[in-house]
Amino acid sequence: MKMNFAKKAGCCVLSLSTLWMAGCGQQLADQGQESSAALTELEQKNKVRVASLSTDEYESVLDARVSDRFPDIELIDHRGRDLQFYTDLIEDRSVVLVYFYTRCVGSCPITTQVVKKLRKDLGEVFGKDDLVFVSLTLEPEVDSPEELQTYMKIQGVEDDSTLPDWVYATGNFEELDALRKNLGIFDLDPIIDADKTEHAAILTFGNDRLDRWAALPVGMDYEQLKSAMIRIMGNNPRQRYSSAVQYREEAMKRFQDNVVKN
Amino acid sequence: MKKSISRRQAIGSISAAAAATTISASLGARRSRTRSRTGRGETSLDSGTRSQRLQAETVVDARTGTPIPFEKFTQEMPIPPVKQPLAVGKQNAPWVVGDCFHGVAPEYYTRTVAEDPTLKYPEKYPEKYYEMRIRDAVGEVIPGVQTPCCGYDGIVPGPTFKSKGLEPIIVRTWNDTHFECSMHLHGGHNPSHGDGYPNFYILPGQARDYYYTNTIPYHHGVPDVGEAPSTMWYHDHGMDVTAHTCVLGMAGFHIQIDDFEQGLIDRNVLPSDPYDIPIMIADKRFNSDGTIFFDPLDHNGYLGDVYCVNGKAHPYFRVQRRKYRFRFLNASNARHIELRLSDARPFVGISNDSWLLPHAIERDSILLSPAKRADVVIDFSKVDANEMYLENILLQGDGRGPDGKLLDRDTQIPGVGLVKFIIEGDPVPGDCSVDVGTELREHIPILESEIEATRVFEFHRRKGAWQINQEFYDEFKSNACPRVGSAERWILRNTAGGWWHPIHIHLESHQIQKIDGQAPPEEWAYKSDTCMLGPNTEAEIFMKFRTFTGPFVFHCHNLEHEDMRMMFVFDPIKDGPKSNQPLSAYYP
């Protein structure tokens, strides 16, 4: 976990810290069990959101869904499979979407490296079947399934069955372009929008089951990107908030350590 | 459950019979899909029904505008209720302060000034305790249509807090939603723990004790009464969800009146209750089922076509023929507004953001970016007509910002009517004395000689996202560490092409020195907490960093841009000024 903190300078900050802890004091006593207890409590409070998604009671919450706006376009992936964008890739799971093109010499290779790490790290959290990574080309006229295969080899992306699926897909330009605009990956300035070298370096991701979607820039801090993605896409509070609860505990422990040392 | 109800009601309210048919068809289709949600195998049937639904969605969805016709100015504008405390005074505390999942600020125990820990910050009144719950609710925004919202105490806008200057209050805020919330008191001067740092959450089901000191900083050892705020507002600031939660309604007023302002009221200079009216303006779009349209994947900035004023769409408000103080707040995500009265009568401007001006000024129109406030006095005793409209005359096509430049905007008269004032009765005798030129609150300018450091922040767009100095928000890094107690010069430079960025800086007011090298218009010349940057605009501001150590944030208040990490951290520290340091504290 990337958590660099300055050593506390001066007793003022220290005493403040002590008192903040005193404020949270009662939970500190049984710190070992706190994490799971806190998470269980969170889970209970969220039961209706997580456990009963398919019941009639919460059906209505699912009525207006973000993914309803995604066209169910036909795609061909790097293995030559015919896929329906929504039905085969999005429905009922968590998904990470990236726009790229094989001739890109700008941000794509960097994005690929970040997504490779995420594939491994998020796969451990979500399990390989509940998460899929989808790279959609901006240049379907160039990027045939064979091109995509070659690109994957150059980038070191493997069809690894122990990891979540990573689908490189191409299709009809107009349809892909319409989908891109639907996903919010465009620039309001048509000149910038048409310039592929200026294409967005953002990851669009979401959980269709819970209808939680967001997008974040690839260039931000990796650990924070990862924890934000888990927080937004996570299937339950245990997944979503484990890092937030962990940060809280680390912060409290650090304050405690400082007090003991000084 | 509640959405089904609202959907049925909404169907009734739609005039086109064809539209209603397609909506009910879509409902039926959804039911069958939901039942087969468990496995991924049975998709062939689903894809068929989904395409039917998608056809229906083109009717229901508000992507191209709110499809619910309604008559404007038929609902009365409500005034949010005043939040009542549970108890006053330490001996009556209803719970142990800090005994909740997210605790309370360390400053609650010390109450010392960061720049001089031997000194306590000023307090005068016993502390007050409040409890508030953030929860889902259903409200009637458009007449006859039920809309699921999310608000403080389940109302939109949230209840109005009214506090006295130098009166500490503690608000235990529970989060009963599924969002990760963080409540920010916008325009206040408060410790970092409860300032709404985006990652200092209230997790779902948990609570945080927000400690609002309502104090003021010291200026050369004397309390700086010029810093006492008046019109503040609180809203959600949770990382990644701020845009969504604010559209759903997580916002409310916090009005603080200190002894000096109370004196103005007592001497009948300024109008007071019930002639002191907060007005929250927020634009929204509604789907035909009454739900609020929000697209989490639209990062440019949310624009609505229905203006909600204190939670009602285009309401009316009955007034007497006398002076009223209106506290205007633009609580929209990306919509800038420029307010004007339909008979072109000028406003008497008395404040900018949280702070009263040194003297009342005449303002023909009032430009408000998201998050900006302005208090004005309107004298209805001089109006002969029985009706008058408050209008927004600013043109804005998309989330980039209004059409035109900051000081040369495209407007349209008449504009969009937001509120219809119905003026009743004869002129009221013994009215308040405030008028253009009336002296209000003293202003202590930050002097060039006090400046310890100059920092340049460049706001720009690259590859589908917005950055500050080529960087994104990092929750663990403080980009600027001023020396606590010092003053700095910040150059805020917008090089983002046609984009507008209202830059909000937490902790304290800042004083705008120059906009594009020129002196700013008078209403912005004193204290602000949100500095509007038009396209390719450069602003020079002076700011002090007093009383509390950080971390605090500053960010674009186009909330979609903020959620996309257009945000920086500053942390006033003892051995500043420095840059790019680890945080000195963290209160998750």
mmCIF file of C-alpha atoms in Angstrom, chain A residues 205 212-217 220 224-225 227-229 231-232 241 244 247, chain B residues 178-184 196-203 210 235-246 472-476 553-556 558-569 586:
data_model
loop_
_atom_site.group_PDB
_atom_site.id
_atom_site.type_symbol
_atom_site.label_atom_id
_atom_site.label_comp_id
_atom_site.label_asym_id
_atom_site.label_seq_id
_atom_site.Cartn_x
_atom_site.Cartn_y
_atom_site.Cartn_z
ATOM 1 C CA PHE A 205 -15.434 0.648 -15.791
ATOM 2 C CA ARG A 212 -22.299 1.485 -10.742
ATOM 3 C CA TRP A 213 -20.157 3.076 -13.437
ATOM 4 C CA ALA A 214 -17.321 5.556 -13.584
ATOM 5 C CA ALA A 215 -14.237 6.473 -15.543
ATOM 6 C CA LEU A 216 -10.814 7.475 -14.333
ATOM 7 C CA PRO A 217 -7.653 8.695 -16.010
ATOM 8 C CA MET A 220 -3.296 8.759 -11.886
ATOM 9 C CA GLN A 224 -5.387 4.805 -5.878
ATOM 10 C CA LEU A 225 -6.757 3.881 -9.289
ATOM 11 C CA SER A 227 -8.676 0.988 -4.898
ATOM 12 C CA ALA A 228 -11.107 3.430 -6.499
ATOM 13 C CA MET A 229 -12.046 0.817 -9.092
ATOM 14 C CA ARG A 231 -14.687 0.754 -4.411
ATOM 15 C CA ILE A 232 -16.896 1.536 -7.375
ATOM 16 C CA TYR A 241 -14.450 -0.763 1.535
ATOM 17 C CA ALA A 244 -10.857 2.411 3.115
ATOM 18 C CA TYR A 247 -6.366 3.047 5.532
ATOM 19 C CA HIS B 178 -25.034 3.256 -0.575
ATOM 20 C CA PHE B 179 -22.705 6.106 -1.569
ATOM 21 C CA GLU B 180 -19.434 6.838 0.173
ATOM 22 C CA CYS B 181 -20.160 10.322 1.444
ATOM 23 C CA SER B 182 -18.017 13.127 2.789
ATOM 24 C CA MET B 183 -19.749 16.300 3.906
ATOM 25 C CA HIS B 184 -18.083 19.604 3.062
ATOM 26 C CA GLY B 196 -14.987 17.088 3.549
ATOM 27 C CA TYR B 197 -11.620 15.922 2.270
ATOM 28 C CA PRO B 198 -12.885 13.613 -0.469
ATOM 29 C CA ASN B 199 -11.370 10.465 0.989
ATOM 30 C CA PHE B 200 -12.375 11.146 4.588
ATOM 31 C CA TYR B 201 -15.589 9.257 4.097
ATOM 32 C CA ILE B 202 -18.630 8.442 6.048
ATOM 33 C CA LEU B 203 -18.908 4.849 4.873
ATOM 34 C CA TYR B 210 -18.307 16.979 12.043
ATOM 35 C CA HIS B 235 -22.766 19.419 0.184
ATOM 36 C CA ASP B 236 -21.335 16.008 -0.511
ATOM 37 C CA HIS B 237 -17.673 15.758 -1.491
ATOM 38 C CA GLY B 238 -17.142 11.973 -1.610
ATOM 39 C CA MET B 239 -14.484 10.906 -4.075
ATOM 40 C CA ASP B 240 -15.859 9.638 -7.401
ATOM 41 C CA VAL B 241 -19.507 10.211 -6.512
ATOM 42 C CA THR B 242 -19.734 13.943 -5.791
ATOM 43 C CA ALA B 243 -21.340 14.797 -9.116
ATOM 44 C CA HIS B 244 -23.967 12.094 -8.689
ATOM 45 C CA THR B 245 -24.796 12.747 -5.041
ATOM 46 C CA CYS B 246 -25.095 16.489 -5.576
ATOM 47 C CA PHE B 472 -3.989 14.302 -11.127
ATOM 48 C CA TYR B 473 -5.263 14.408 -7.568
ATOM 49 C CA ASP B 474 -3.246 12.207 -5.242
ATOM 50 C CA GLU B 475 -4.960 11.666 -1.929
ATOM 51 C CA PHE B 476 -1.642 11.010 -0.171
ATOM 52 C CA VAL B 553 -8.149 20.413 -1.223
ATOM 53 C CA PHE B 554 -8.708 22.898 -3.979
ATOM 54 C CA HIS B 555 -10.406 21.845 -7.156
ATOM 55 C CA CYS B 556 -12.604 22.678 -10.080
ATOM 56 C CA ASN B 558 -17.530 21.564 -12.121
ATOM 57 C CA LEU B 559 -18.162 18.403 -10.138
ATOM 58 C CA GLU B 560 -17.599 16.008 -13.023
ATOM 59 C CA HIS B 561 -14.134 17.481 -13.487
ATOM 60 C CA GLU B 562 -13.486 17.147 -9.777
ATOM 61 C CA ASP B 563 -14.516 13.477 -9.792
ATOM 62 C CA MET B 564 -12.101 12.978 -12.693
ATOM 63 C CA ARG B 565 -9.323 14.079 -10.314
ATOM 64 C CA MET B 566 -9.021 17.754 -11.273
ATOM 65 C CA MET B 567 -8.078 18.461 -7.706
ATOM 66 C CA PHE B 568 -4.966 19.314 -5.685
ATOM 67 C CA VAL B 569 -4.085 19.063 -2.011
ATOM 68 C CA TYR B 586 -4.924 11.602 7.489
#
